[in-house]
Short mmCIF file of C-alpha atoms and ligand atoms in Angstrom, two decimals:
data_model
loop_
_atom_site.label_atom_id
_atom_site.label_comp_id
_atom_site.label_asym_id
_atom_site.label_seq_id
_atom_site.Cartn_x
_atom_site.Cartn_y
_atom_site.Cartn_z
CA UNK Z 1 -46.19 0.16 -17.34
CA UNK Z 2 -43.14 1.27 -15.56
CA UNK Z 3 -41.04 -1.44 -14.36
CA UNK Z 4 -40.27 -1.18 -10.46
CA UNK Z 5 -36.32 -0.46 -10.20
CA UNK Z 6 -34.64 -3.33 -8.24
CA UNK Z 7 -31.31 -3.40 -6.55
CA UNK Z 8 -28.53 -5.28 -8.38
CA UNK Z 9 -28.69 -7.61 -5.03
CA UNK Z 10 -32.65 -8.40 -6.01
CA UNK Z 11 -30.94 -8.76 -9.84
CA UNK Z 12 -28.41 -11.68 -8.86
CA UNK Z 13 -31.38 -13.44 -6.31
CA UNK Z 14 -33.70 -13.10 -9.51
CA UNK Z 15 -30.75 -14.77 -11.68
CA UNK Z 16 -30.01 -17.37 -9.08
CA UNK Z 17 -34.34 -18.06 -9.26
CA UNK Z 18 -34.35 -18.45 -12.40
CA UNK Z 19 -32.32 -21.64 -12.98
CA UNK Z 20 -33.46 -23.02 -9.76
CA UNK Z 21 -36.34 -24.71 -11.64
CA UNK Z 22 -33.80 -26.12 -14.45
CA UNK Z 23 -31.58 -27.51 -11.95
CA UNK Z 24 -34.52 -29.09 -9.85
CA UNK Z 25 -32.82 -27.08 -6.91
CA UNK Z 26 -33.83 -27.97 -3.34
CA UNK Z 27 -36.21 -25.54 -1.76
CA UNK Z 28 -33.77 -25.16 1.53
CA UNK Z 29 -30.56 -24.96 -0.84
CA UNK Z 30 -31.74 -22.39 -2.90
CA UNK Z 31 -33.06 -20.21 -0.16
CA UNK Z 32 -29.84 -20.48 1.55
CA UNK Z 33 -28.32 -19.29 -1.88
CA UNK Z 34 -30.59 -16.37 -1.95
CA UNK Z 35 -28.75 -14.87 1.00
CA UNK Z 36 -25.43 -14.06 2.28
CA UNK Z 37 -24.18 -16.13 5.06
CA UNK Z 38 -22.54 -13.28 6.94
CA UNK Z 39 -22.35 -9.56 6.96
CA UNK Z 40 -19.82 -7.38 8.76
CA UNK Z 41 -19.90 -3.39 8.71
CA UNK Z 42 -17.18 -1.76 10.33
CA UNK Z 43 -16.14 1.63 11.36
CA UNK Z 44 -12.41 2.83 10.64
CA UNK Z 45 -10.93 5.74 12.12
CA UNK Z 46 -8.01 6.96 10.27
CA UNK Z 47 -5.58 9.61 11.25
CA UNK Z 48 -5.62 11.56 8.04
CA UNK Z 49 -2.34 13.95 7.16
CA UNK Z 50 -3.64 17.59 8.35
CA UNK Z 51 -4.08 15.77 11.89
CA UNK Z 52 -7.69 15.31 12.04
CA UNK Z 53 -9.45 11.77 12.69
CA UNK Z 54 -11.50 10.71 9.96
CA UNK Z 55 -14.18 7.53 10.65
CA UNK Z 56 -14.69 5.25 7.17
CA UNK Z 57 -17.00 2.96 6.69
CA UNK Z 58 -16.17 -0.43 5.68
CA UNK Z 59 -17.71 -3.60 4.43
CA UNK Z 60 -16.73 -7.49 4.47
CA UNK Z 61 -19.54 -10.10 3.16
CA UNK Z 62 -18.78 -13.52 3.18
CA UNK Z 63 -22.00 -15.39 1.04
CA UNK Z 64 -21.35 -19.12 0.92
CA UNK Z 65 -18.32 -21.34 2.10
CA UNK Z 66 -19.64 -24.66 0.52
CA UNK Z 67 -16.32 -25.51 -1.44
CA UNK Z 68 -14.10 -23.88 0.31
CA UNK Z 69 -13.03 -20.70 2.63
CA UNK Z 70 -14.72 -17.13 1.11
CA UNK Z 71 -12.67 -15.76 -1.60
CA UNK Z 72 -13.13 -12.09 -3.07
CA UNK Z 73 -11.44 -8.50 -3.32
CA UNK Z 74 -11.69 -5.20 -1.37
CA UNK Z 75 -12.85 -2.34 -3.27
CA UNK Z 76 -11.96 1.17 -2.47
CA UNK Z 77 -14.70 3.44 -3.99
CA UNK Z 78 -16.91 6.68 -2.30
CA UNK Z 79 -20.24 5.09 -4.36
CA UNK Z 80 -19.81 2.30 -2.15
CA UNK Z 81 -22.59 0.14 -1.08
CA UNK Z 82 -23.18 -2.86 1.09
CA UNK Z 83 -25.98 -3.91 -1.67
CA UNK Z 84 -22.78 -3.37 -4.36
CA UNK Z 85 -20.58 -5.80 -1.74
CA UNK Z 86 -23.25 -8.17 -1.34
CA UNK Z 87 -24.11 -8.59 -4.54
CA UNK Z 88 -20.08 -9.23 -5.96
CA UNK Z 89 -20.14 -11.31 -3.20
CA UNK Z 90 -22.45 -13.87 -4.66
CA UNK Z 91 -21.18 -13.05 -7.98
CA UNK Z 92 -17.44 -14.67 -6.55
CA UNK Z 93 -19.24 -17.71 -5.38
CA UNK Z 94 -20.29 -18.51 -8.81
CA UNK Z 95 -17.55 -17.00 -10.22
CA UNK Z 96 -14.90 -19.70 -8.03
CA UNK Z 97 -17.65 -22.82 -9.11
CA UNK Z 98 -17.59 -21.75 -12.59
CA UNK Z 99 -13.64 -22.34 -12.90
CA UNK Z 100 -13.71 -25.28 -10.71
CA UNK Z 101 -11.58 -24.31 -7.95
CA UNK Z 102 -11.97 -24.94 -4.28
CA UNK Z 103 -13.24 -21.31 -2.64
CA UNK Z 104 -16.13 -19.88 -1.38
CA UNK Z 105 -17.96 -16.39 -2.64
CA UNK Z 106 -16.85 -12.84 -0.34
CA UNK Z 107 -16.44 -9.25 -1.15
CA UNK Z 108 -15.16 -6.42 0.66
CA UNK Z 109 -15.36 -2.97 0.24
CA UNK Z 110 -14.52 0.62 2.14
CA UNK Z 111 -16.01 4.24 1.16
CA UNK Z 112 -13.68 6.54 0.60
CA UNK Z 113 -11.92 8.28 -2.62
CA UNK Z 114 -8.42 6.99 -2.89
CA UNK Z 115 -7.93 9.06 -5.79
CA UNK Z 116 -8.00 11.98 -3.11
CA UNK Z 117 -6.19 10.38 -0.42
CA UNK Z 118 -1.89 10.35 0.29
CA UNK Z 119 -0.05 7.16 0.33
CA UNK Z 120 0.08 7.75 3.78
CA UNK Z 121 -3.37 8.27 4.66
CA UNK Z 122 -4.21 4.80 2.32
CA UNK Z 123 -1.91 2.77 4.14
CA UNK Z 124 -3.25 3.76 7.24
CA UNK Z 125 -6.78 3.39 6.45
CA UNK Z 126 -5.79 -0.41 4.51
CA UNK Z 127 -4.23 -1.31 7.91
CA UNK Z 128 -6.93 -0.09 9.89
CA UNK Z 129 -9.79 -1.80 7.52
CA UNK Z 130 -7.69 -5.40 8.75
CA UNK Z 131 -7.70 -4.18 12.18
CA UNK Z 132 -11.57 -4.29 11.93
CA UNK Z 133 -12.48 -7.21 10.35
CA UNK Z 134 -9.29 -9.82 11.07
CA UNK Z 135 -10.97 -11.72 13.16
CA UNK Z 136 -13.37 -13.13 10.29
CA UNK Z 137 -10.49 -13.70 7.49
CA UNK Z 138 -7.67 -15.90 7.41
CA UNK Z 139 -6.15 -18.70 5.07
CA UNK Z 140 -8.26 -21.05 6.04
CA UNK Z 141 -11.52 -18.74 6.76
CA UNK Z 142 -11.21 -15.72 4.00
CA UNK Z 143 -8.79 -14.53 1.39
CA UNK Z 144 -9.33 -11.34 0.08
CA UNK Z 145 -7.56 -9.57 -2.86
CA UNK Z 146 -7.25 -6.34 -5.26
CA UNK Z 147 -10.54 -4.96 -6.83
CA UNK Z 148 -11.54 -1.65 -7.92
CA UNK Z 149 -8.95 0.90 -6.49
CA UNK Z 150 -6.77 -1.46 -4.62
CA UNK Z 151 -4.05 -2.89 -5.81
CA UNK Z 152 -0.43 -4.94 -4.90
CA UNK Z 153 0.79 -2.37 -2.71
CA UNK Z 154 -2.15 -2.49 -0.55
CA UNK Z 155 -2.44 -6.22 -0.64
CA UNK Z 156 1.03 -5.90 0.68
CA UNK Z 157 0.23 -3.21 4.06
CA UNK Z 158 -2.82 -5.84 4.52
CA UNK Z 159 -0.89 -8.79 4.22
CA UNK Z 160 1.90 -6.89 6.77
CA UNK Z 161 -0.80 -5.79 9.12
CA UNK Z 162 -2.72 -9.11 9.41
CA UNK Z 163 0.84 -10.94 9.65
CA UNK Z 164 1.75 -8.78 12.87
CA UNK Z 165 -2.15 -9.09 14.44
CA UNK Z 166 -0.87 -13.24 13.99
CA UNK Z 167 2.67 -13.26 15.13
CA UNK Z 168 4.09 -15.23 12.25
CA UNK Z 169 4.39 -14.73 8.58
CA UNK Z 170 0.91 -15.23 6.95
CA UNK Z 171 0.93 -14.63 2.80
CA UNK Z 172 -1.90 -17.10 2.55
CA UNK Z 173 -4.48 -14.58 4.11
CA UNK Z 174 -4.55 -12.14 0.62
CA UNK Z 175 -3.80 -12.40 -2.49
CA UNK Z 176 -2.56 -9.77 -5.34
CA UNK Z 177 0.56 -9.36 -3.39
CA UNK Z 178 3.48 -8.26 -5.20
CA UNK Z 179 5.67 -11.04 -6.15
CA UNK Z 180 8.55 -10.05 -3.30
CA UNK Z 181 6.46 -10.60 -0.17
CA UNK Z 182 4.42 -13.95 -1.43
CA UNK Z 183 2.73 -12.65 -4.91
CA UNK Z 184 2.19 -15.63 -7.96
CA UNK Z 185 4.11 -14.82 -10.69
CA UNK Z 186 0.91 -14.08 -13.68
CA UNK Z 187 -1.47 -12.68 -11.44
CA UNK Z 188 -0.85 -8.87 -12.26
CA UNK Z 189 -2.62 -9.50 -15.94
CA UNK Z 190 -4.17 -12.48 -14.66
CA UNK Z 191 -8.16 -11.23 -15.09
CA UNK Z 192 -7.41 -9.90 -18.79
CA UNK Z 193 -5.18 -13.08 -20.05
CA UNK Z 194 -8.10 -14.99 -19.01
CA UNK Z 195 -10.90 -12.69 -20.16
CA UNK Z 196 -8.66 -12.90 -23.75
CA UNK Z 197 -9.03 -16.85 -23.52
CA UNK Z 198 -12.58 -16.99 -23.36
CA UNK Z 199 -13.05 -14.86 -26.41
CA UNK Z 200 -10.46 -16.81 -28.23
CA UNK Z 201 -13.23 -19.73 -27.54
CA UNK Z 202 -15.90 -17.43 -28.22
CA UNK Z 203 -14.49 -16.58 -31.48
CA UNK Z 204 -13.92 -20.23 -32.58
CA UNK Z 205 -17.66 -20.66 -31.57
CA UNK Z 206 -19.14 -18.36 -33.89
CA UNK Z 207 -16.31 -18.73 -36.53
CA UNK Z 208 -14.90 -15.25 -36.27
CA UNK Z 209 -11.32 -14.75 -37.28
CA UNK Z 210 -9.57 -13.02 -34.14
CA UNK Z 211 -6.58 -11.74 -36.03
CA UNK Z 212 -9.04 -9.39 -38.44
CA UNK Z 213 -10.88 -8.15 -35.16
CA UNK Z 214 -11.19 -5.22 -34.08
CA UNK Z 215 -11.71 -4.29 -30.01
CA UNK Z 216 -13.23 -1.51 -28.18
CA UNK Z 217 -12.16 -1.41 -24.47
CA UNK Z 218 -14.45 0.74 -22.09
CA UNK Z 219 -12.40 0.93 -18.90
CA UNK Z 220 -8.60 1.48 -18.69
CA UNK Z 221 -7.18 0.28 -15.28
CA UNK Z 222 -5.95 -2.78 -14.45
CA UNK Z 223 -8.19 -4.82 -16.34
CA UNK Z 224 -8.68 -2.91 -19.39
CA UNK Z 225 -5.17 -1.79 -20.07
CA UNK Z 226 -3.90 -5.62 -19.99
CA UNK Z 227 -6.92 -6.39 -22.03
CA UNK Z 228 -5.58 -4.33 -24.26
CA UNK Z 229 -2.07 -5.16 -24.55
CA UNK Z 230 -3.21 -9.11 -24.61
CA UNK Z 231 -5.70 -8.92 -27.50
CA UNK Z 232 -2.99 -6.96 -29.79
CA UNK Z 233 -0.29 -9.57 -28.55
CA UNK Z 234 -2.28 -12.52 -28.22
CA UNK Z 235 -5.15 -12.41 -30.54
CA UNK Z 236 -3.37 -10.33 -32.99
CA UNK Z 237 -6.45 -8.00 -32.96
CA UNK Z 238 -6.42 -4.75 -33.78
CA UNK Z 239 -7.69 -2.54 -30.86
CA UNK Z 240 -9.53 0.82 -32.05
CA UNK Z 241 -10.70 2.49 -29.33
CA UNK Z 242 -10.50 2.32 -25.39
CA UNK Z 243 -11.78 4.69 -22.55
CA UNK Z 244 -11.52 5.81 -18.59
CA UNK Z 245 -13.73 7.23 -16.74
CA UNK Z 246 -12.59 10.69 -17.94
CA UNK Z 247 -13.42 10.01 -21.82
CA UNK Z 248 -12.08 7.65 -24.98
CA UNK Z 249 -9.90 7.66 -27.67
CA UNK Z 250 -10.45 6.41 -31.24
CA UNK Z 251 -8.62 5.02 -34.19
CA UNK Z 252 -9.61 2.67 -37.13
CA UNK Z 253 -6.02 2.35 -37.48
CA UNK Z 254 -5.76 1.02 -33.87
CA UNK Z 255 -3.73 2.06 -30.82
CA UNK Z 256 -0.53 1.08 -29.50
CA UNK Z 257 -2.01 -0.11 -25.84
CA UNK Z 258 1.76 0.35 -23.88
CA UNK Z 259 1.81 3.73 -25.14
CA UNK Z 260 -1.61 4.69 -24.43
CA UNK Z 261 -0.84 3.43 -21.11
CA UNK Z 262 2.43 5.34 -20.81
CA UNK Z 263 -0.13 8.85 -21.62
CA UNK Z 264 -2.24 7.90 -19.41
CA UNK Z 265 0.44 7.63 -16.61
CA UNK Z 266 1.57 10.23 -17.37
CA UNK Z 267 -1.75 12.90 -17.84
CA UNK Z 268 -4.01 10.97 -15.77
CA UNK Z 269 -6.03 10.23 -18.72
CA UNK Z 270 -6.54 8.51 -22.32
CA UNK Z 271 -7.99 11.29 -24.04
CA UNK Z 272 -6.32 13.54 -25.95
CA UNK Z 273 -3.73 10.56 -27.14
CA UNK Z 274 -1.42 12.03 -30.04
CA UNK Z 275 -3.39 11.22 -33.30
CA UNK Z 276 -6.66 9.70 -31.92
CA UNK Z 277 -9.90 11.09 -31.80
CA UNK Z 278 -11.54 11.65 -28.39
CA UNK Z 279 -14.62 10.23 -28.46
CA UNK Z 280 -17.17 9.71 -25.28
CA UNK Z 281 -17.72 6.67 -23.43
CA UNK Z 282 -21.53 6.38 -25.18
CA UNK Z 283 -19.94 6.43 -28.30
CA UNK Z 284 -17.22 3.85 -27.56
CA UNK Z 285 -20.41 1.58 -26.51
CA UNK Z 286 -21.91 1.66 -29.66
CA UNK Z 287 -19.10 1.43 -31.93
CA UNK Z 288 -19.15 -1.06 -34.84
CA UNK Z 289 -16.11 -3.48 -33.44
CA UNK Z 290 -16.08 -7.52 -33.23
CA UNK Z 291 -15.31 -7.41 -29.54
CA UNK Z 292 -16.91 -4.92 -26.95
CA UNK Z 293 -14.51 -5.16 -23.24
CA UNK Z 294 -16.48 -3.34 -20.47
CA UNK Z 295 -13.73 -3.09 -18.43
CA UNK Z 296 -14.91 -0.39 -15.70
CA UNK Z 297 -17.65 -0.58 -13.10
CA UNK Z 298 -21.58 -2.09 -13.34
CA UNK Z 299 -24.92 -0.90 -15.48
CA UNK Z 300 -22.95 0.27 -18.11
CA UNK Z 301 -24.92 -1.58 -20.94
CA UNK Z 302 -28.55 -1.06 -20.04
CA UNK Z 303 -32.15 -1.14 -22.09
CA UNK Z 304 -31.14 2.57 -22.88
CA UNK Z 305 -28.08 1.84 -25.24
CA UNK Z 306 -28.50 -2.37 -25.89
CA UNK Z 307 -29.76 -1.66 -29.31
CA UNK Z 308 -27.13 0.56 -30.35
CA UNK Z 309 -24.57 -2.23 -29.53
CA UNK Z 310 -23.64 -3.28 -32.86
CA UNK Z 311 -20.08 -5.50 -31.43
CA UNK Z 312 -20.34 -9.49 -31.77
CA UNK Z 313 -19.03 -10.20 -28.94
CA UNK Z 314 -19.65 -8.73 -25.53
CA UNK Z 315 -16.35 -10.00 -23.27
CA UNK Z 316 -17.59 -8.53 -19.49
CA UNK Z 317 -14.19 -7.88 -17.86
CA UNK Z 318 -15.87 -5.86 -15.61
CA UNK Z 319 -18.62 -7.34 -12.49
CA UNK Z 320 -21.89 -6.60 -14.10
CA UNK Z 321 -21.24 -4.06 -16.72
CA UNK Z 322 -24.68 -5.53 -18.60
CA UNK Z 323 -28.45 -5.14 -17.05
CA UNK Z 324 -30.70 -7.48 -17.42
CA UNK Z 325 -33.09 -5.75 -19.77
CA UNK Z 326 -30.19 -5.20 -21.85
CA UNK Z 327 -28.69 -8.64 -21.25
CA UNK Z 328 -32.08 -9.94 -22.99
CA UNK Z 329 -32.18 -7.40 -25.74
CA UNK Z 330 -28.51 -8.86 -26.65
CA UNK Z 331 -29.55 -12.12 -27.11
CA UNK Z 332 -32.22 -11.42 -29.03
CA UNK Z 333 -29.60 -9.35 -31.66
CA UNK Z 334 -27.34 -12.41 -31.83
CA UNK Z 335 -24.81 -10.09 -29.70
CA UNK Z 336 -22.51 -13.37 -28.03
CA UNK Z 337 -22.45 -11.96 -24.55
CA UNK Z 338 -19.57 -13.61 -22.26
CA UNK Z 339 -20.66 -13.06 -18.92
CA UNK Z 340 -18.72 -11.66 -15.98
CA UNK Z 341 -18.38 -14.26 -13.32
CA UNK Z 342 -16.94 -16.28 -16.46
CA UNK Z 343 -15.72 -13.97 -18.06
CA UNK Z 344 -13.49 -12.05 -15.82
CA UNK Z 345 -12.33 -15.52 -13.45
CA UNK Z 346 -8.99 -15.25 -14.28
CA UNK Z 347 -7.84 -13.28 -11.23
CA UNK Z 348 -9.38 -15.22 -9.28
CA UNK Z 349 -8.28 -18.25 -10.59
CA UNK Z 350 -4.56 -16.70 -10.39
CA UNK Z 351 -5.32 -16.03 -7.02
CA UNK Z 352 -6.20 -19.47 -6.18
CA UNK Z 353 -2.77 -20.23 -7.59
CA UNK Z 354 -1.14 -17.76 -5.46
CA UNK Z 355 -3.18 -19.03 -2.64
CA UNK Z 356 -2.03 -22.68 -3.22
CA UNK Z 357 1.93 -21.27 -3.03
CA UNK Z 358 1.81 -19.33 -0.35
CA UNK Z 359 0.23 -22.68 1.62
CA UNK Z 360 3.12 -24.79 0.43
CA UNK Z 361 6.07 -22.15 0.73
CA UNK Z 362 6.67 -23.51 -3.19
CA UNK Z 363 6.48 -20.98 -6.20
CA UNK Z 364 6.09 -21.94 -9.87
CA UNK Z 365 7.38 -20.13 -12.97
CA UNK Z 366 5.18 -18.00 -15.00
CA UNK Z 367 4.71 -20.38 -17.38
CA UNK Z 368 3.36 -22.74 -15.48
CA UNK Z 369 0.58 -20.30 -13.97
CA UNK Z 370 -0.34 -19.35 -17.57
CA UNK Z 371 -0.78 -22.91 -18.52
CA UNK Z 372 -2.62 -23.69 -15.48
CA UNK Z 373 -4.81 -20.82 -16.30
CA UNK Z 374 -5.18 -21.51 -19.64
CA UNK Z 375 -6.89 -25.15 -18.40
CA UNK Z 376 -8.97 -23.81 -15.94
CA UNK Z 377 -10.72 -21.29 -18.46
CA UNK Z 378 -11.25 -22.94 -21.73
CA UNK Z 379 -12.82 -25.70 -19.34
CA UNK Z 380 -15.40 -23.45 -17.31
CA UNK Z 381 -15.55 -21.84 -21.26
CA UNK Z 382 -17.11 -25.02 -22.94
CA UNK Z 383 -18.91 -26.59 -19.82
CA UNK Z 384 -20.91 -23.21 -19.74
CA UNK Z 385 -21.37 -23.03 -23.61
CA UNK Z 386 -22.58 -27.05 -23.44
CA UNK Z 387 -24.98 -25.82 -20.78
CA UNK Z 388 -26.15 -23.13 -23.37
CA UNK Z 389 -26.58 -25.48 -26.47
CA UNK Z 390 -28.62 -27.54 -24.63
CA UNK Z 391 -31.06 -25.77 -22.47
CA UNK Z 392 -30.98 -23.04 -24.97
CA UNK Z 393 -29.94 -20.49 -22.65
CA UNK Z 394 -27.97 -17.25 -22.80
CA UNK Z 395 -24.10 -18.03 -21.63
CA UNK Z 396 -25.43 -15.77 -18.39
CA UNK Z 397 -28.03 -18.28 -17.25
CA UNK Z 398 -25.85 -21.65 -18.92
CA UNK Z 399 -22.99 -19.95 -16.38
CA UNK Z 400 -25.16 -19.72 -13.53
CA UNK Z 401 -26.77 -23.56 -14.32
CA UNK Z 402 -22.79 -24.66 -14.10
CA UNK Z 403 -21.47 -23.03 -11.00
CA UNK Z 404 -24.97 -22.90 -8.63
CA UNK Z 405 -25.40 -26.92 -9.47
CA UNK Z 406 -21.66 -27.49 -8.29
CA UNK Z 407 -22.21 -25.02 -4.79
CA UNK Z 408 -25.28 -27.17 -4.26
CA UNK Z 409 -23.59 -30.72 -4.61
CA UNK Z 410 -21.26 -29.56 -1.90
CA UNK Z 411 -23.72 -28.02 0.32
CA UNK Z 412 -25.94 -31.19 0.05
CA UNK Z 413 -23.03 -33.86 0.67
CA UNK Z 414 -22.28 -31.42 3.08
CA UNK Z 415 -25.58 -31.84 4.87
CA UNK Z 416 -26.45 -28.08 4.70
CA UNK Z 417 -30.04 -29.51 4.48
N1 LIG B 501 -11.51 -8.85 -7.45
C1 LIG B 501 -11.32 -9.90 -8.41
C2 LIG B 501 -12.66 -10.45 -8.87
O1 LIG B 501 -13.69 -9.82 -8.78
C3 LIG B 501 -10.38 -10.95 -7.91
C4 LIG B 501 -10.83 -11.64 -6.67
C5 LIG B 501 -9.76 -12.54 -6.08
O2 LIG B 501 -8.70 -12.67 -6.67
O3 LIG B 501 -10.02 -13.09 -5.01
O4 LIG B 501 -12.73 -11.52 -9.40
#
C-alpha cells in the first residue's frame, strides 16, 4: 500500500507523539508542543539594482519560549517554505533543551536566490526583512542568526538595521556577527567543532578508532567545509570525499580540506579538484567510509538510498538530512545515526555564548568558548545516549525524550497548564 506523503512539519509532530507516551507527557503540554506559538509572514519590497521594486516573501516562526526567548537562524533560499520554517523551528526548541541552555525554538526564513542577487540588492532586502518583523525580536524576545545562505555579513546589516529602528547599540538581538561589531570569538566553525565532538563520543561508543577513519562530507558550505578541516585536524581522520550542490570529489588517499576550499572559492565548485575523481552526490551517499556528514539541506537520506548506506556513523550536520523511513532502516543496519538537533547544536550553543557577551559588554578568548563548548556537547552527547541504552531507542527518539521532557518541566512550573 502506498504510504500517504506527509509534510516534514507532520514528520517532527509525529516524532514529538511518539515519545509523548514514554515521557507520560501531559495531554495540554504536548498539544501545545504540537504547534507553533506564533507565525509571522511578511512582505518585503526591495529596490533591486536595474530600478525596479521587487516584493519578497518572508517568514519568522517563533514555536515555544518555555526556557527562554526564541532562538533560531534566517535562511535565504527560493525553495522556501513556511512548513520548512516551521518545522526548524521546533527542531531549535529541542535542539536549545538538548544542550541545556536557556532559549526558546524560532526560525526564519525569506524566498529569494541570493546566489543571483548583488551585495547591494542583499543588504537591502536583509534590512528590509528587520524592518518587517522587528517588532517581534529582540534580546530579550528573539535572537536570530546565520542559516542556509546567510552569513556574518548579513548578521551584521541586521544587527545595524535593528540597532537604528532602537536608538542605541543592540548586538544582543542576532547572533553570527562578525567578531568587530559584537561576534563570539569560535562561532564561525562553531556547528562543525561541535558536530566533530559528538562523533568523537560516538566513536568511543562503538569502539571505533577515529584516527584510521575515513569521512565522506555531503555539503560544502559553512558547515561542511569546517567539518572537514576539523575531522583531519582534530580527529586525525582521513577525509575521502566531500560534495556541493554542483557534484563531489573523491580520493582514498584523502583531500586536503583548505585547499579544496581555496578551489572551490575560487571556481564556484568542488568538482573537478586537481587529482580527485568527480563523483555524484548519490555516490558520495553510499560510499564505504566510517563517518557519513550530511552537511547540505533535508531528505537527503531517504527509504530510496538507506540500504546502500554502508558508513558507521551517520553525523547529521545538516537539519534533517535523514527521513524517517530511512532513519528506521538505519537502525535496523547497526548504522549509529547522530541526529541533527544534537548533532549540529554547536552553533547554537556558540550563539548562546555570543548572546551571553553581548548582554554583559564582556568577551572571552577563544579558548574559553571552545572549552565551554566542548562541556555543553559531550553532556547533551551522553544524557541522549543514556536515554538510548535504556529505553532502547534510536539516538533520534533518546534526543527527543531529553530535550521535550526538559521544555515540559519549564512549561509546567511555568503554569502553561
Ligand atoms: N542556524 C543554526 C541552527 O540551525 C544556528 C542557530 C542559532 O545560532 O541561533 O542551529
Amino acid at each position: 500500500m502506498e504510504r500517504k506523503s506527509s509534510t516534514l512539519f507532520e514528520t517532527i509532530q509525529a516524532q514529538l507523539d511518539g515519545v509523548a507516551g514514554i515521557l507520560h507527557l501531559e495531554p495540554g503540554i504536548h498539544a501545545i508542543l504540537r504547534e507553533p506559538m506564533r507565525e509571522l509572514a511578511v512582505s518585503i519590497p526591495v529596490r533591486m539594482d536595474n530600478g525596479e521594486t521587487r516584493v519578497f516573501k518572508g517568514f519568522r516562526v517563533q514555536h515555544n519560549n518555555a526556557r527562554g526567548p526564541f532562538k533560531g537562524g534566517i535562511r535565504f533560499h527560493p525553495d522556501e517554505t513556511i512548513d520548512t520554517i516551521r518545522s526548524l523551528a521546533a527542531w531549535m526548541t529541542w535542539k536549545c533543551a538538548v544542550v541545556d541552555i536557556p532559549l526558546g525554538g524560532g526560525k526564519g526564513g525569506v524566498i529569494c536566490n541570493p546566489k543571483e542577487m548583488s551585495a547591494g540588492e542583499l543588504e537591502r532586502l536583509s534590512r528590509g526583512y528587520i524592518d518587517a518583523i522587528w517588532e517581534f525580536i529582540g534580546p530579550e524576545r528573539d535572537i536570530p542568526a546565520p542559516d542556509v545562505y546567510t552569513n556574518p555579513q548579513i548578521m551584521a546589516w541586521m544587527m545595524d538595521e535593528y540597532s537604528k529602528l532602537m536608538g542605541y547599540y543592540a548586538p544582543g538581538v542576532i547572533t553570527g556577527k562578525p567578531v568587530a561589531v559584537g561576534g563570539s570569538l569560535g562561532r564561525g566553525d562553531a556547528t562543525s567543532r561541535g558536530g566533530v565532538y559528538t562523533v568523537v563520543e560516538a566513536t568511543r561508543h562503538r569502539g571505533i578508532d577515529l584516527s584510521a577513519a575515513t569521512v565522506a562530507i555531503q555539503g560544502y558550505g559553512n558547515a561542511g567545509s569546517f567539518a572537514a578541516v576539523l575531522m583531519h585536524e582534530i580527529a586525525g581522520s582521513k577525509v575521502v570525499a566531500v560534495s556541493d550542490s554542483r557534484g563531489g570529489i573523491y580520493n582514498e588517499q584523502g583531500l586536503d580540506p583548505s585547499k579544496v576550499l581555496q578551489h572551490k572559492t575560487e571556481t564556484g565548485s568542488v568538482i573537478d579538484f586537481p587529482g580527485a575523481e568527480n563523483i555524484t552526490n548519490d555516490e558520495l551517499l553510499e560510499m564505504k567510509v566510517t563517518i557519513l556528514c550530511p552537511s547540505a539541506l533535508e531528505n537527503v537520506i531517504t527509504g530510496k538510498n538507506a540500504s546502500r548506506v554502508r558508513a558507521r556513523i551517520v553525523a547529521e550536520l545538516a537539519n534533517g538530512p535523514t527521513t524517517p523511513e530511512a532513519d528506521e532502516e538505519l537502525y535496523h543496519n547497526g548504522v549509529f545515526v547522530i541526529p541533527d538537533f544534537l548533532c549540529n547544536a554547536g552553533g547554537v550553543t556558540v550563539s548562546y555564548f555570543e548572546w551571553v557577551q553581548c548582554l554583559s559588554r564582556y568577551y572571552w578568548d577563544e579558548d574559553e568558548v571552545r572549552e565551554r563548548l566542548a562541556g555543553h556537547m559531550t553532556a547533551a552527547f551522553q544524557a541522549v545516549l543514556a536515554e538510548s541504552l535504556k529505553h532502547k531507542v534510536n539516538m533520534r527518539a533518546a534526543a527527543y525524550i531529553v530535550a521535550v521532557a526538559r521544555v515540559a518541566e519549564a512549561m509546567k512550573l511555568r503554569g502553561w497548564t
